[in-house]
Amino acid sequence: MGTSRAAETVGTGQPAGPGRVLAALALAQFICSFAGSNMNVMINDISRDLGTTVQGVQVAITIFLLVMAALMIPGGKLTDRYGRRRCFLAGLLVYAVGALLSAAAPGLGVLILGNSILEGVGTALLIPPVYILTTLLYPDVTSRARAFGVVMALGGIGAAAGPLIGGLITTFVSWRAAFVFQALVIVVIVLLGRRIEDPLPPDPGRSFDTKGAVLSAVGLVLVVMGILAADNNVWLMVALLVSGALVLWWFLRSARAAEASGGEPLLSPRLFRNRTSNLGLVTQNLQWLLLMGTSFTVAAYLQVVRGYDAIQTGVVFTAATLGLLATSLSAERLARRHPQRTLVMAGFAVCVAGVIVLIVLAGSSATAWAFVPGLLFIGLGLGVMLTPSVNVVQSSFPEAQQGEISGLSRSVSNLGSSFGTAIAGTILVAGLDRGAYAAAMTALAVAGLGGLAAAARLPRQTDTDTDTG
């Protein structure tokens, strides 16, 4: 896999090799992204089996994404104290328990505990090590672009192909078997990655900002809950959003005070002084908002309004999967030929075009083929920009800050996923049969234009571009 330290940083016994290590990291990203989207095609089956509603399933999906976003920053920080490998394996174990509990869930409450809470916690523990290890094990930008291309391709495929894989399993076995599938993939990841060691040793004596962890988590929860409350009570929505903003302000103020007094906050405010990284984080957030918002909107519309079953819905999403796979796996070649800024801008432009096509064709045709061109464009656009956005952010900081920036980066991305599902779900629940599909997709197009504007402000030549030249 190019120049890397992966083969040198394995545990005792035979070296795992860079391919084996990268396979474990990429599969971990795949299964976590899969978990965030595969339930979209199970909406009818789960609600019917558990005696709940579409809104109930939406809440379960959103809580899963929210738990990931809220705990990703603390999860990234814990890797410094307990080590990347230990957090990675602990996250896999918690995730597997949650998957098995979800498979046996007798009601929505247990499903939320297993899928939304335990799988969310497991993901928050295991995903930061994926990005830290990829950054540290592949030190030169060329090999890192290739490695991130594989990781992001598997992550994007997990999100885009989740509906198809989930639909196949749901149709031919049961929606419960989809969670057993997740547990089996976890077993494979453990076997592939059991000998991974840290390029940097853990520091057990390193402090952990518990107050900051609580404040950041509470603030993020309040913000997303505010979005979810939009279709029920406007004043509650405003109260939750304002409360969340105040708690997050308190969190940042506390972090500044801790750093000024010589302490180590959960998240150093200095991370936000890097303009390139800040813009990269914005693009990451909006990319995942687009991906998860589109996945939830189209899946819910096809099942609830058009009456498609799980497998039919999943097949429609194959177009997005193929598009994303084609461009993600070309990440190294694209990075050699084009600046990161150009790739991210092109990605958002193609995605917005895809959303517009989805709105126009879905409104003028009753066939499933009407959704294919738009989803293909969205998949191509996302595949073009997912890797450069991550590379820009991760490469903006030295090894000592990889734990913090990885946690922040993944939190921002998963917060985007939460926003996408929450915003689209809120609009859809307000009236699926009264033009809500077009309204939800229009909101996603506006978000895509915001991402394009942020990408246009990235430096024309970043350090990563210089290194790959």
Tab-separated table of C-alpha atoms in Angstrom:
chain	number	residue	atom	x	y	z
A	1	MET	CA	0.000	0.000	0.000
A	2	GLY	CA	2.877	2.365	-0.644
A	3	THR	CA	5.236	3.762	1.943
A	4	SER	CA	3.813	3.135	5.388
A	5	ARG	CA	4.620	1.989	8.863
A	6	ALA	CA	1.674	-0.365	9.020
A	7	ALA	CA	3.733	-3.524	8.692
A	8	GLU	CA	6.038	-2.353	11.480
A	9	THR	CA	3.317	-1.516	13.975
A	10	VAL	CA	1.703	-4.817	14.652
A	11	GLY	CA	1.782	-6.851	17.764
A	12	THR	CA	3.733	-9.936	18.579
A	13	GLY	CA	3.748	-12.789	16.114
A	14	GLN	CA	3.694	-12.574	12.316
A	15	PRO	CA	3.312	-9.061	10.895
A	16	ALA	CA	-0.217	-8.342	9.790
A	17	GLY	CA	0.944	-6.327	6.783
A	18	PRO	CA	-0.424	-3.026	5.546
A	19	GLY	CA	-3.238	-4.645	3.574
A	20	ARG	CA	-4.566	-6.528	6.589
A	21	VAL	CA	-4.395	-3.449	8.804
A	22	LEU	CA	-6.100	-1.217	6.244
A	23	ALA	CA	-8.798	-3.850	5.662
A	24	ALA	CA	-9.634	-3.843	9.387
A	25	LEU	CA	-9.808	-0.043	9.546
A	26	ALA	CA	-11.874	0.262	6.364
A	27	LEU	CA	-14.319	-2.471	7.410
A	28	ALA	CA	-14.801	-0.703	10.751
A	29	GLN	CA	-15.790	2.477	8.935
A	30	PHE	CA	-18.017	0.435	6.618
A	31	ILE	CA	-20.041	-1.231	9.361
A	32	CYS	CA	-20.578	2.009	11.297
A	33	SER	CA	-21.765	3.825	8.178
A	34	PHE	CA	-23.905	0.822	7.255
A	35	ALA	CA	-25.598	0.979	10.658
A	36	GLY	CA	-26.539	4.601	10.054
A	37	SER	CA	-28.393	3.929	6.792
A	38	ASN	CA	-29.571	0.308	6.590
A	39	MET	CA	-32.530	0.924	8.925
A	40	ASN	CA	-33.958	3.346	6.371
A	41	VAL	CA	-35.318	0.418	4.330
A	42	MET	CA	-36.637	-1.369	7.405
A	43	ILE	CA	-38.986	1.423	8.428
A	44	ASN	CA	-42.186	-0.435	7.587
A	45	ASP	CA	-40.967	-3.842	8.823
A	46	ILE	CA	-39.646	-2.549	12.140
A	47	SER	CA	-42.631	-0.309	12.861
A	48	ARG	CA	-45.034	-3.151	12.080
A	49	ASP	CA	-43.099	-5.789	14.059
A	50	LEU	CA	-42.462	-3.603	17.112
A	51	GLY	CA	-45.795	-1.794	17.080
A	52	THR	CA	-44.298	1.655	16.541
A	53	THR	CA	-44.485	4.367	13.846
A	54	VAL	CA	-42.298	5.817	11.114
A	55	GLN	CA	-41.496	8.666	13.474
A	56	GLY	CA	-40.452	6.160	16.149
A	57	VAL	CA	-37.958	4.518	13.784
A	58	GLN	CA	-36.713	7.960	12.733
A	59	VAL	CA	-36.070	8.779	16.392
A	60	ALA	CA	-34.064	5.550	16.813
A	61	ILE	CA	-31.946	6.349	13.734
A	62	THR	CA	-31.382	9.934	14.831
A	63	ILE	CA	-30.425	8.977	18.395
A	64	PHE	CA	-27.823	6.556	17.016
A	65	LEU	CA	-26.284	9.317	14.893
A	66	LEU	CA	-26.570	11.775	17.768
A	67	VAL	CA	-24.826	9.498	20.281
A	68	MET	CA	-21.969	9.109	17.820
A	69	ALA	CA	-21.691	12.863	17.315
A	70	ALA	CA	-21.944	13.659	21.029
A	71	LEU	CA	-19.341	11.107	22.151
A	72	MET	CA	-16.873	11.239	19.265
A	73	ILE	CA	-14.807	14.068	20.790
A	74	PRO	CA	-14.450	12.299	24.183
A	75	GLY	CA	-13.790	9.058	22.267
A	76	GLY	CA	-10.959	10.662	20.348
A	77	LYS	CA	-9.448	12.054	23.533
A	78	LEU	CA	-9.571	8.675	25.281
A	79	THR	CA	-7.280	7.238	22.607
A	80	ASP	CA	-4.415	9.359	23.963
A	81	ARG	CA	-4.900	7.983	27.449
A	82	TYR	CA	-5.722	4.335	26.793
A	83	GLY	CA	-4.268	3.817	23.334
A	84	ARG	CA	-5.671	3.569	19.850
A	85	ARG	CA	-5.709	-0.220	19.709
A	86	ARG	CA	-7.417	-0.680	23.083
A	87	CYS	CA	-10.149	1.860	22.278
A	88	PHE	CA	-10.618	0.298	18.845
A	89	LEU	CA	-11.153	-3.202	20.256
A	90	ALA	CA	-13.314	-1.955	23.149
A	91	GLY	CA	-15.516	-0.106	20.678
A	92	LEU	CA	-15.891	-3.237	18.568
A	93	LEU	CA	-16.983	-5.243	21.630
A	94	VAL	CA	-19.583	-2.676	22.748
A	95	TYR	CA	-20.862	-2.397	19.184
A	96	ALA	CA	-21.257	-6.167	18.839
A	97	VAL	CA	-23.236	-6.379	22.087
A	98	GLY	CA	-25.526	-3.602	20.871
A	99	ALA	CA	-26.059	-5.323	17.517
A	100	LEU	CA	-27.033	-8.622	19.144
A	101	LEU	CA	-29.344	-6.855	21.606
A	102	SER	CA	-31.022	-5.044	18.685
A	103	ALA	CA	-31.522	-8.336	16.875
A	104	ALA	CA	-33.464	-9.674	19.862
A	105	ALA	CA	-35.359	-6.443	20.650
A	106	PRO	CA	-38.989	-7.050	21.718
A	107	GLY	CA	-39.897	-3.372	21.428
A	108	LEU	CA	-38.697	0.071	20.366
A	109	GLY	CA	-37.122	0.809	23.752
A	110	VAL	CA	-34.738	-2.156	23.605
A	111	LEU	CA	-33.968	-1.379	19.963
A	112	ILE	CA	-32.976	2.144	20.965
A	113	LEU	CA	-30.810	0.764	23.781
A	114	GLY	CA	-29.026	-1.700	21.514
A	115	ASN	CA	-28.843	0.148	18.219
A	116	SER	CA	-28.982	3.805	19.201
A	117	ILE	CA	-27.079	3.742	22.498
A	118	LEU	CA	-24.666	0.789	22.570
A	119	GLU	CA	-23.840	0.804	18.868
A	120	GLY	CA	-23.480	4.587	19.080
A	121	VAL	CA	-21.085	4.356	22.043
A	122	GLY	CA	-19.127	1.577	20.324
A	123	THR	CA	-18.791	3.656	17.189
A	124	ALA	CA	-17.587	6.685	19.169
A	125	LEU	CA	-14.824	4.521	20.648
A	126	LEU	CA	-13.679	2.759	17.492
A	127	ILE	CA	-13.943	5.385	14.754
A	128	PRO	CA	-11.384	7.954	16.063
A	129	PRO	CA	-8.663	5.249	16.135
A	130	VAL	CA	-9.476	4.428	12.503
A	131	TYR	CA	-8.597	7.957	11.390
A	132	ILE	CA	-5.676	8.387	13.798
A	133	LEU	CA	-4.075	5.099	12.739
A	134	THR	CA	-4.616	5.823	9.051
A	135	THR	CA	-2.922	9.207	9.466
A	136	LEU	CA	0.000	7.880	11.507
A	137	LEU	CA	0.601	4.597	9.683
A	138	TYR	CA	0.662	6.273	6.285
A	139	PRO	CA	2.982	9.261	6.806
A	140	ASP	CA	3.418	10.474	3.215
A	141	VAL	CA	0.479	12.170	1.572
A	142	THR	CA	0.352	9.905	-1.480
A	143	SER	CA	-0.041	6.686	0.490
A	144	ARG	CA	-2.314	8.476	2.963
A	145	ALA	CA	-4.591	9.638	0.149
A	146	ARG	CA	-4.793	6.047	-1.080
A	147	ALA	CA	-5.487	4.727	2.425
A	148	PHE	CA	-8.112	7.372	3.171
A	149	GLY	CA	-9.583	6.665	-0.244
A	150	VAL	CA	-10.128	3.038	0.755
A	151	VAL	CA	-11.477	3.950	4.218
A	152	MET	CA	-13.808	6.630	2.888
A	153	ALA	CA	-14.896	4.403	-0.013
A	154	LEU	CA	-15.921	1.662	2.416
A	155	GLY	CA	-17.584	4.243	4.656
A	156	GLY	CA	-19.489	5.786	1.796
A	157	ILE	CA	-20.435	2.375	0.428
A	158	GLY	CA	-21.656	1.340	3.870
A	159	ALA	CA	-23.943	4.365	3.930
A	160	ALA	CA	-25.024	4.152	0.285
A	161	ALA	CA	-25.270	0.346	0.040
A	162	GLY	CA	-26.814	0.011	3.502
A	163	PRO	CA	-30.320	0.226	2.020
A	164	LEU	CA	-29.573	-2.501	-0.554
A	165	ILE	CA	-27.827	-4.889	1.839
A	166	GLY	CA	-30.395	-4.211	4.548
A	167	GLY	CA	-33.185	-4.642	2.021
A	168	LEU	CA	-31.879	-8.011	0.831
A	169	ILE	CA	-31.466	-9.317	4.372
A	170	THR	CA	-34.847	-7.951	5.481
A	171	THR	CA	-36.685	-9.384	2.485
A	172	PHE	CA	-35.159	-12.854	2.461
A	173	VAL	CA	-34.583	-13.337	6.212
A	174	SER	CA	-35.661	-10.607	8.655
A	175	TRP	CA	-34.723	-7.106	9.721
A	176	ARG	CA	-33.303	-8.724	12.851
A	177	ALA	CA	-30.807	-10.673	10.734
A	178	ALA	CA	-29.325	-7.359	9.559
A	179	PHE	CA	-28.087	-6.769	13.101
A	180	VAL	CA	-26.657	-10.294	13.293
A	181	PHE	CA	-24.828	-9.483	10.039
A	182	GLN	CA	-23.271	-6.461	11.758
A	183	ALA	CA	-22.059	-8.617	14.653
A	184	LEU	CA	-20.488	-11.103	12.214
A	185	VAL	CA	-18.623	-8.308	10.429
A	186	ILE	CA	-17.298	-7.168	13.810
A	187	VAL	CA	-15.856	-10.657	14.347
A	188	VAL	CA	-14.040	-10.390	11.002
A	189	ILE	CA	-12.645	-6.963	11.943
A	190	VAL	CA	-11.351	-8.286	15.269
A	191	LEU	CA	-9.592	-11.167	13.489
A	192	LEU	CA	-8.006	-8.803	10.959
A	193	GLY	CA	-6.945	-6.162	13.463
A	194	ARG	CA	-6.136	-8.098	16.607
A	195	ARG	CA	-2.368	-7.579	16.226
A	196	ILE	CA	-2.451	-3.834	15.512
A	197	GLU	CA	-0.316	-1.770	17.877
A	198	ASP	CA	-0.037	1.981	18.325
A	199	PRO	CA	2.608	3.981	16.453
A	200	LEU	CA	2.532	6.139	19.609
A	201	PRO	CA	2.380	4.622	23.105
A	202	PRO	CA	-0.655	5.387	25.300
A	203	ASP	CA	-0.251	7.803	28.210
A	204	PRO	CA	-2.250	6.415	31.197
A	205	GLY	CA	-1.373	9.460	33.288
A	206	ARG	CA	-2.917	11.878	30.833
A	207	SER	CA	-5.832	13.821	32.284
A	208	PHE	CA	-9.371	13.603	30.938
A	209	ASP	CA	-11.701	16.600	30.949
A	210	THR	CA	-14.900	15.038	32.327
A	211	LYS	CA	-16.660	18.386	32.639
A	212	GLY	CA	-15.891	19.189	29.018
A	213	ALA	CA	-17.107	15.754	27.890
A	214	VAL	CA	-20.447	16.256	29.653
A	215	LEU	CA	-20.915	19.816	28.396
A	216	SER	CA	-20.085	18.966	24.769
A	217	ALA	CA	-22.391	15.943	24.785
A	218	VAL	CA	-25.294	17.799	26.410
A	219	GLY	CA	-24.938	20.754	24.062
A	220	LEU	CA	-24.967	18.591	20.944
A	221	VAL	CA	-27.940	16.558	22.216
A	222	LEU	CA	-29.969	19.701	22.868
A	223	VAL	CA	-29.247	21.111	19.408
A	224	VAL	CA	-30.357	17.976	17.541
A	225	MET	CA	-33.372	17.474	19.804
A	226	GLY	CA	-34.345	21.032	18.958
A	227	ILE	CA	-34.363	20.175	15.262
A	228	LEU	CA	-36.463	17.078	15.947
A	229	ALA	CA	-38.992	19.174	17.875
A	230	ALA	CA	-39.618	21.475	14.909
A	231	ASP	CA	-42.680	19.574	13.657
A	232	ASN	CA	-44.321	19.392	17.086
A	233	ASN	CA	-43.679	22.638	18.930
A	234	VAL	CA	-41.880	25.679	17.522
A	235	TRP	CA	-41.302	27.235	20.947
A	236	LEU	CA	-39.815	23.985	22.272
A	237	MET	CA	-37.552	23.889	19.224
A	238	VAL	CA	-36.326	27.426	19.894
A	239	ALA	CA	-35.792	26.696	23.602
A	240	LEU	CA	-33.765	23.551	22.875
A	241	LEU	CA	-31.647	25.207	20.183
A	242	VAL	CA	-30.882	28.226	22.372
A	243	SER	CA	-30.110	25.973	25.344
A	244	GLY	CA	-27.814	23.826	23.224
A	245	ALA	CA	-25.978	26.876	21.883
A	246	LEU	CA	-25.506	28.224	25.422
A	247	VAL	CA	-24.156	24.892	26.708
A	248	LEU	CA	-21.715	24.655	23.781
A	249	TRP	CA	-20.626	28.244	24.480
A	250	TRP	CA	-20.069	27.244	28.117
A	251	PHE	CA	-18.042	24.253	26.912
A	252	LEU	CA	-15.758	26.408	24.756
A	253	ARG	CA	-15.389	29.022	27.507
A	254	SER	CA	-14.475	26.274	29.982
A	255	ALA	CA	-11.929	24.869	27.521
A	256	ARG	CA	-10.276	28.278	27.117
A	257	ALA	CA	-10.095	28.741	30.888
A	258	ALA	CA	-8.600	25.291	31.410
A	259	GLU	CA	-5.966	25.847	28.741
A	260	ALA	CA	-5.112	29.311	30.086
A	261	SER	CA	-4.488	27.822	33.551
A	262	GLY	CA	-2.146	25.176	32.168
A	263	GLY	CA	-4.674	22.331	32.111
A	264	GLU	CA	-5.639	20.060	29.232
A	265	PRO	CA	-9.216	20.608	28.041
A	266	LEU	CA	-11.202	17.983	26.172
A	267	LEU	CA	-10.803	20.040	23.013
A	268	SER	CA	-8.169	22.714	22.605
A	269	PRO	CA	-9.644	25.995	21.300
A	270	ARG	CA	-6.437	26.326	19.292
A	271	LEU	CA	-7.767	23.718	16.886
A	272	PHE	CA	-10.235	26.307	15.627
A	273	ARG	CA	-7.500	28.789	14.737
A	274	ASN	CA	-6.640	26.816	11.621
A	275	ARG	CA	-8.775	28.363	8.860
A	276	THR	CA	-8.157	25.546	6.386
A	277	SER	CA	-9.196	22.908	8.909
A	278	ASN	CA	-12.298	24.884	9.893
A	279	LEU	CA	-13.469	25.083	6.291
A	280	GLY	CA	-12.681	21.392	5.823
A	281	LEU	CA	-14.805	20.543	8.858
A	282	VAL	CA	-17.725	22.523	7.443
A	283	THR	CA	-17.511	20.604	4.173
A	284	GLN	CA	-17.360	17.288	6.038
A	285	ASN	CA	-20.467	18.167	8.026
A	286	LEU	CA	-22.440	19.117	4.921
A	287	GLN	CA	-21.257	16.080	2.927
A	288	TRP	CA	-22.669	13.664	5.490
A	289	LEU	CA	-25.782	15.813	5.900
A	290	LEU	CA	-26.361	15.393	2.166
A	291	LEU	CA	-25.659	11.658	2.186
A	292	MET	CA	-27.783	10.705	5.193
A	293	GLY	CA	-30.505	13.253	4.455
A	294	THR	CA	-30.897	11.948	0.908
A	295	SER	CA	-30.818	8.328	2.093
A	296	PHE	CA	-33.562	8.866	4.661
A	297	THR	CA	-35.730	11.090	2.434
A	298	VAL	CA	-35.690	8.884	-0.649
A	299	ALA	CA	-36.040	5.638	1.345
A	300	ALA	CA	-38.994	6.933	3.362
A	301	TYR	CA	-40.683	8.368	0.257
A	302	LEU	CA	-40.303	5.164	-1.750
A	303	GLN	CA	-41.679	2.982	1.047
A	304	VAL	CA	-44.416	5.148	2.542
A	305	VAL	CA	-45.685	6.955	-0.579
A	306	ARG	CA	-44.726	4.678	-3.479
A	307	GLY	CA	-45.249	1.445	-1.510
A	308	TYR	CA	-41.852	-0.114	-2.336
A	309	ASP	CA	-40.610	-2.966	-0.185
A	310	ALA	CA	-37.165	-3.092	1.431
A	311	ILE	CA	-35.367	-4.827	-1.420
A	312	GLN	CA	-36.891	-2.603	-4.123
A	313	THR	CA	-35.813	0.459	-2.180
A	314	GLY	CA	-32.318	-0.949	-1.718
A	315	VAL	CA	-31.924	-1.690	-5.434
A	316	VAL	CA	-32.720	1.935	-6.283
A	317	PHE	CA	-29.848	3.043	-4.043
A	318	THR	CA	-27.378	0.880	-5.986
A	319	ALA	CA	-26.877	3.819	-8.335
A	320	ALA	CA	-25.491	5.970	-5.503
A	321	THR	CA	-23.291	3.104	-4.313
A	322	LEU	CA	-21.749	2.543	-7.736
A	323	GLY	CA	-21.113	6.245	-8.229
A	324	LEU	CA	-19.498	6.626	-4.827
A	325	LEU	CA	-17.360	3.514	-5.308
A	326	ALA	CA	-16.113	4.658	-8.717
A	327	THR	CA	-14.857	8.041	-7.525
A	328	SER	CA	-13.721	7.094	-3.985
A	329	LEU	CA	-11.358	4.402	-5.222
A	330	SER	CA	-9.830	6.949	-7.601
A	331	ALA	CA	-8.869	9.196	-4.670
A	332	GLU	CA	-5.104	8.802	-5.086
A	333	ARG	CA	-5.169	9.484	-8.838
A	334	LEU	CA	-7.499	12.473	-8.395
A	335	ALA	CA	-5.301	13.871	-5.598
A	336	ARG	CA	-2.261	13.720	-7.885
A	337	ARG	CA	-3.998	15.604	-10.694
A	338	HIS	CA	-6.196	18.140	-8.932
A	339	PRO	CA	-5.989	20.428	-5.862
A	340	GLN	CA	-8.056	19.389	-2.849
A	341	ARG	CA	-10.134	22.572	-3.152
A	342	THR	CA	-11.086	21.758	-6.735
A	343	LEU	CA	-12.166	18.233	-5.833
A	344	VAL	CA	-14.372	19.353	-2.936
A	345	MET	CA	-15.999	22.097	-5.005
A	346	ALA	CA	-16.633	19.697	-7.888
A	347	GLY	CA	-18.137	17.181	-5.488
A	348	PHE	CA	-20.662	19.634	-4.074
A	349	ALA	CA	-21.574	20.926	-7.539
A	350	VAL	CA	-22.306	17.406	-8.791
A	351	CYS	CA	-24.289	16.587	-5.620
A	352	VAL	CA	-26.477	19.669	-5.947
A	353	ALA	CA	-27.120	18.779	-9.576
A	354	GLY	CA	-28.088	15.280	-8.430
A	355	VAL	CA	-30.563	16.614	-5.868
A	356	ILE	CA	-32.192	18.838	-8.508
A	357	VAL	CA	-32.496	15.863	-10.867
A	358	LEU	CA	-34.090	13.815	-8.064
A	359	ILE	CA	-36.708	16.503	-7.474
A	360	VAL	CA	-37.542	17.010	-11.156
A	361	LEU	CA	-37.656	13.383	-12.289
A	362	ALA	CA	-39.476	12.067	-9.197
A	363	GLY	CA	-42.185	14.645	-9.743
A	364	SER	CA	-42.627	13.816	-13.429
A	365	SER	CA	-42.328	10.028	-13.458
A	366	ALA	CA	-43.790	7.204	-11.393
A	367	THR	CA	-41.082	4.654	-12.257
A	368	ALA	CA	-38.162	3.647	-10.062
A	369	TRP	CA	-35.747	4.612	-12.843
A	370	ALA	CA	-36.572	8.258	-12.168
A	371	PHE	CA	-34.439	8.092	-9.023
A	372	VAL	CA	-31.380	6.502	-10.627
A	373	PRO	CA	-29.723	9.485	-12.410
A	374	GLY	CA	-29.966	11.784	-9.390
A	375	LEU	CA	-28.657	9.169	-6.960
A	376	LEU	CA	-25.808	8.359	-9.359
A	377	PHE	CA	-24.783	12.027	-9.467
A	378	ILE	CA	-24.919	12.274	-5.675
A	379	GLY	CA	-22.786	9.152	-5.308
A	380	LEU	CA	-20.209	10.431	-7.804
A	381	GLY	CA	-20.068	13.824	-6.107
A	382	LEU	CA	-19.674	12.421	-2.612
A	383	GLY	CA	-16.962	10.000	-3.708
A	384	VAL	CA	-14.969	12.856	-5.245
A	385	MET	CA	-14.925	14.994	-2.096
A	386	LEU	CA	-15.067	12.712	0.952
A	387	THR	CA	-11.359	11.811	0.882
A	388	PRO	CA	-9.866	15.279	0.179
A	389	SER	CA	-11.979	16.865	2.927
A	390	VAL	CA	-10.707	14.367	5.497
A	391	ASN	CA	-7.137	14.619	4.211
A	392	VAL	CA	-7.175	18.411	4.437
A	393	VAL	CA	-8.317	18.346	8.066
A	394	GLN	CA	-6.140	15.481	9.331
A	395	SER	CA	-3.012	16.766	7.559
A	396	SER	CA	-3.395	20.216	9.119
A	397	PHE	CA	-2.181	19.016	12.522
A	398	PRO	CA	0.890	17.203	13.930
A	399	GLU	CA	0.877	13.702	15.423
A	400	ALA	CA	0.408	14.993	18.992
A	401	GLN	CA	-2.978	16.495	18.094
A	402	GLN	CA	-4.322	13.631	16.001
A	403	GLY	CA	-6.484	12.330	18.876
A	404	GLU	CA	-8.228	15.668	19.299
A	405	ILE	CA	-8.708	16.495	15.633
A	406	SER	CA	-9.854	12.971	14.772
A	407	GLY	CA	-12.502	13.105	17.486
A	408	LEU	CA	-13.593	16.582	16.390
A	409	SER	CA	-13.613	15.618	12.714
A	410	ARG	CA	-15.729	12.511	13.254
A	411	SER	CA	-18.043	14.388	15.639
A	412	VAL	CA	-18.625	17.100	13.051
A	413	SER	CA	-19.273	14.498	10.329
A	414	ASN	CA	-21.671	12.490	12.469
A	415	LEU	CA	-23.386	15.670	13.581
A	416	GLY	CA	-23.943	16.302	9.886
A	417	SER	CA	-25.485	12.840	9.586
A	418	SER	CA	-27.738	13.647	12.554
A	419	PHE	CA	-28.751	16.967	11.031
A	420	GLY	CA	-29.474	15.326	7.688
A	421	THR	CA	-31.764	12.690	9.178
A	422	ALA	CA	-33.343	15.095	11.664
A	423	ILE	CA	-34.009	17.910	9.189
A	424	ALA	CA	-35.233	15.657	6.382
A	425	GLY	CA	-37.244	13.530	8.799
A	426	THR	CA	-38.880	16.551	10.382
A	427	ILE	CA	-39.986	17.901	6.998
A	428	LEU	CA	-41.194	14.481	5.832
A	429	VAL	CA	-43.208	13.694	8.949
A	430	ALA	CA	-44.964	17.048	8.519
A	431	GLY	CA	-46.692	15.693	5.406
A	432	LEU	CA	-45.340	12.994	3.108
A	433	ASP	CA	-48.338	13.286	0.828
A	434	ARG	CA	-48.276	17.081	0.503
A	435	GLY	CA	-45.023	17.876	-1.290
A	436	ALA	CA	-42.813	17.195	1.726
A	437	TYR	CA	-40.426	15.092	-0.403
A	438	ALA	CA	-39.636	18.046	-2.665
A	439	ALA	CA	-39.328	20.358	0.345
A	440	ALA	CA	-36.875	18.019	2.098
A	441	MET	CA	-34.749	17.601	-1.031
A	442	THR	CA	-34.767	21.364	-1.605
A	443	ALA	CA	-33.425	21.864	1.923
A	444	LEU	CA	-30.633	19.397	1.119
A	445	ALA	CA	-29.821	21.272	-2.105
A	446	VAL	CA	-29.481	24.501	-0.106
A	447	ALA	CA	-27.095	22.708	2.273
A	448	GLY	CA	-25.098	21.546	-0.739
A	449	LEU	CA	-24.788	25.119	-1.986
A	450	GLY	CA	-23.531	26.081	1.475
A	451	GLY	CA	-20.881	23.367	1.190
A	452	LEU	CA	-19.865	24.654	-2.232
A	453	ALA	CA	-19.447	28.160	-0.802
A	454	ALA	CA	-17.296	26.838	2.069
A	455	ALA	CA	-15.155	24.785	-0.329
A	456	ALA	CA	-14.609	27.845	-2.541
A	457	ARG	CA	-12.967	29.558	0.451
A	458	LEU	CA	-10.394	26.799	0.930
A	459	PRO	CA	-6.848	27.869	0.007
A	460	ARG	CA	-6.109	27.288	-3.659
A	461	GLN	CA	-2.953	25.411	-2.705
A	462	THR	CA	-2.851	23.474	0.579
A	463	ASP	CA	0.092	21.633	2.114
A	464	THR	CA	-1.440	18.352	1.018
A	465	ASP	CA	-1.562	19.564	-2.583
A	466	THR	CA	2.088	20.614	-2.429
A	467	ASP	CA	3.165	17.249	-1.072
A	468	THR	CA	1.351	15.305	-3.773
A	469	GLY	CA	2.685	17.397	-6.613
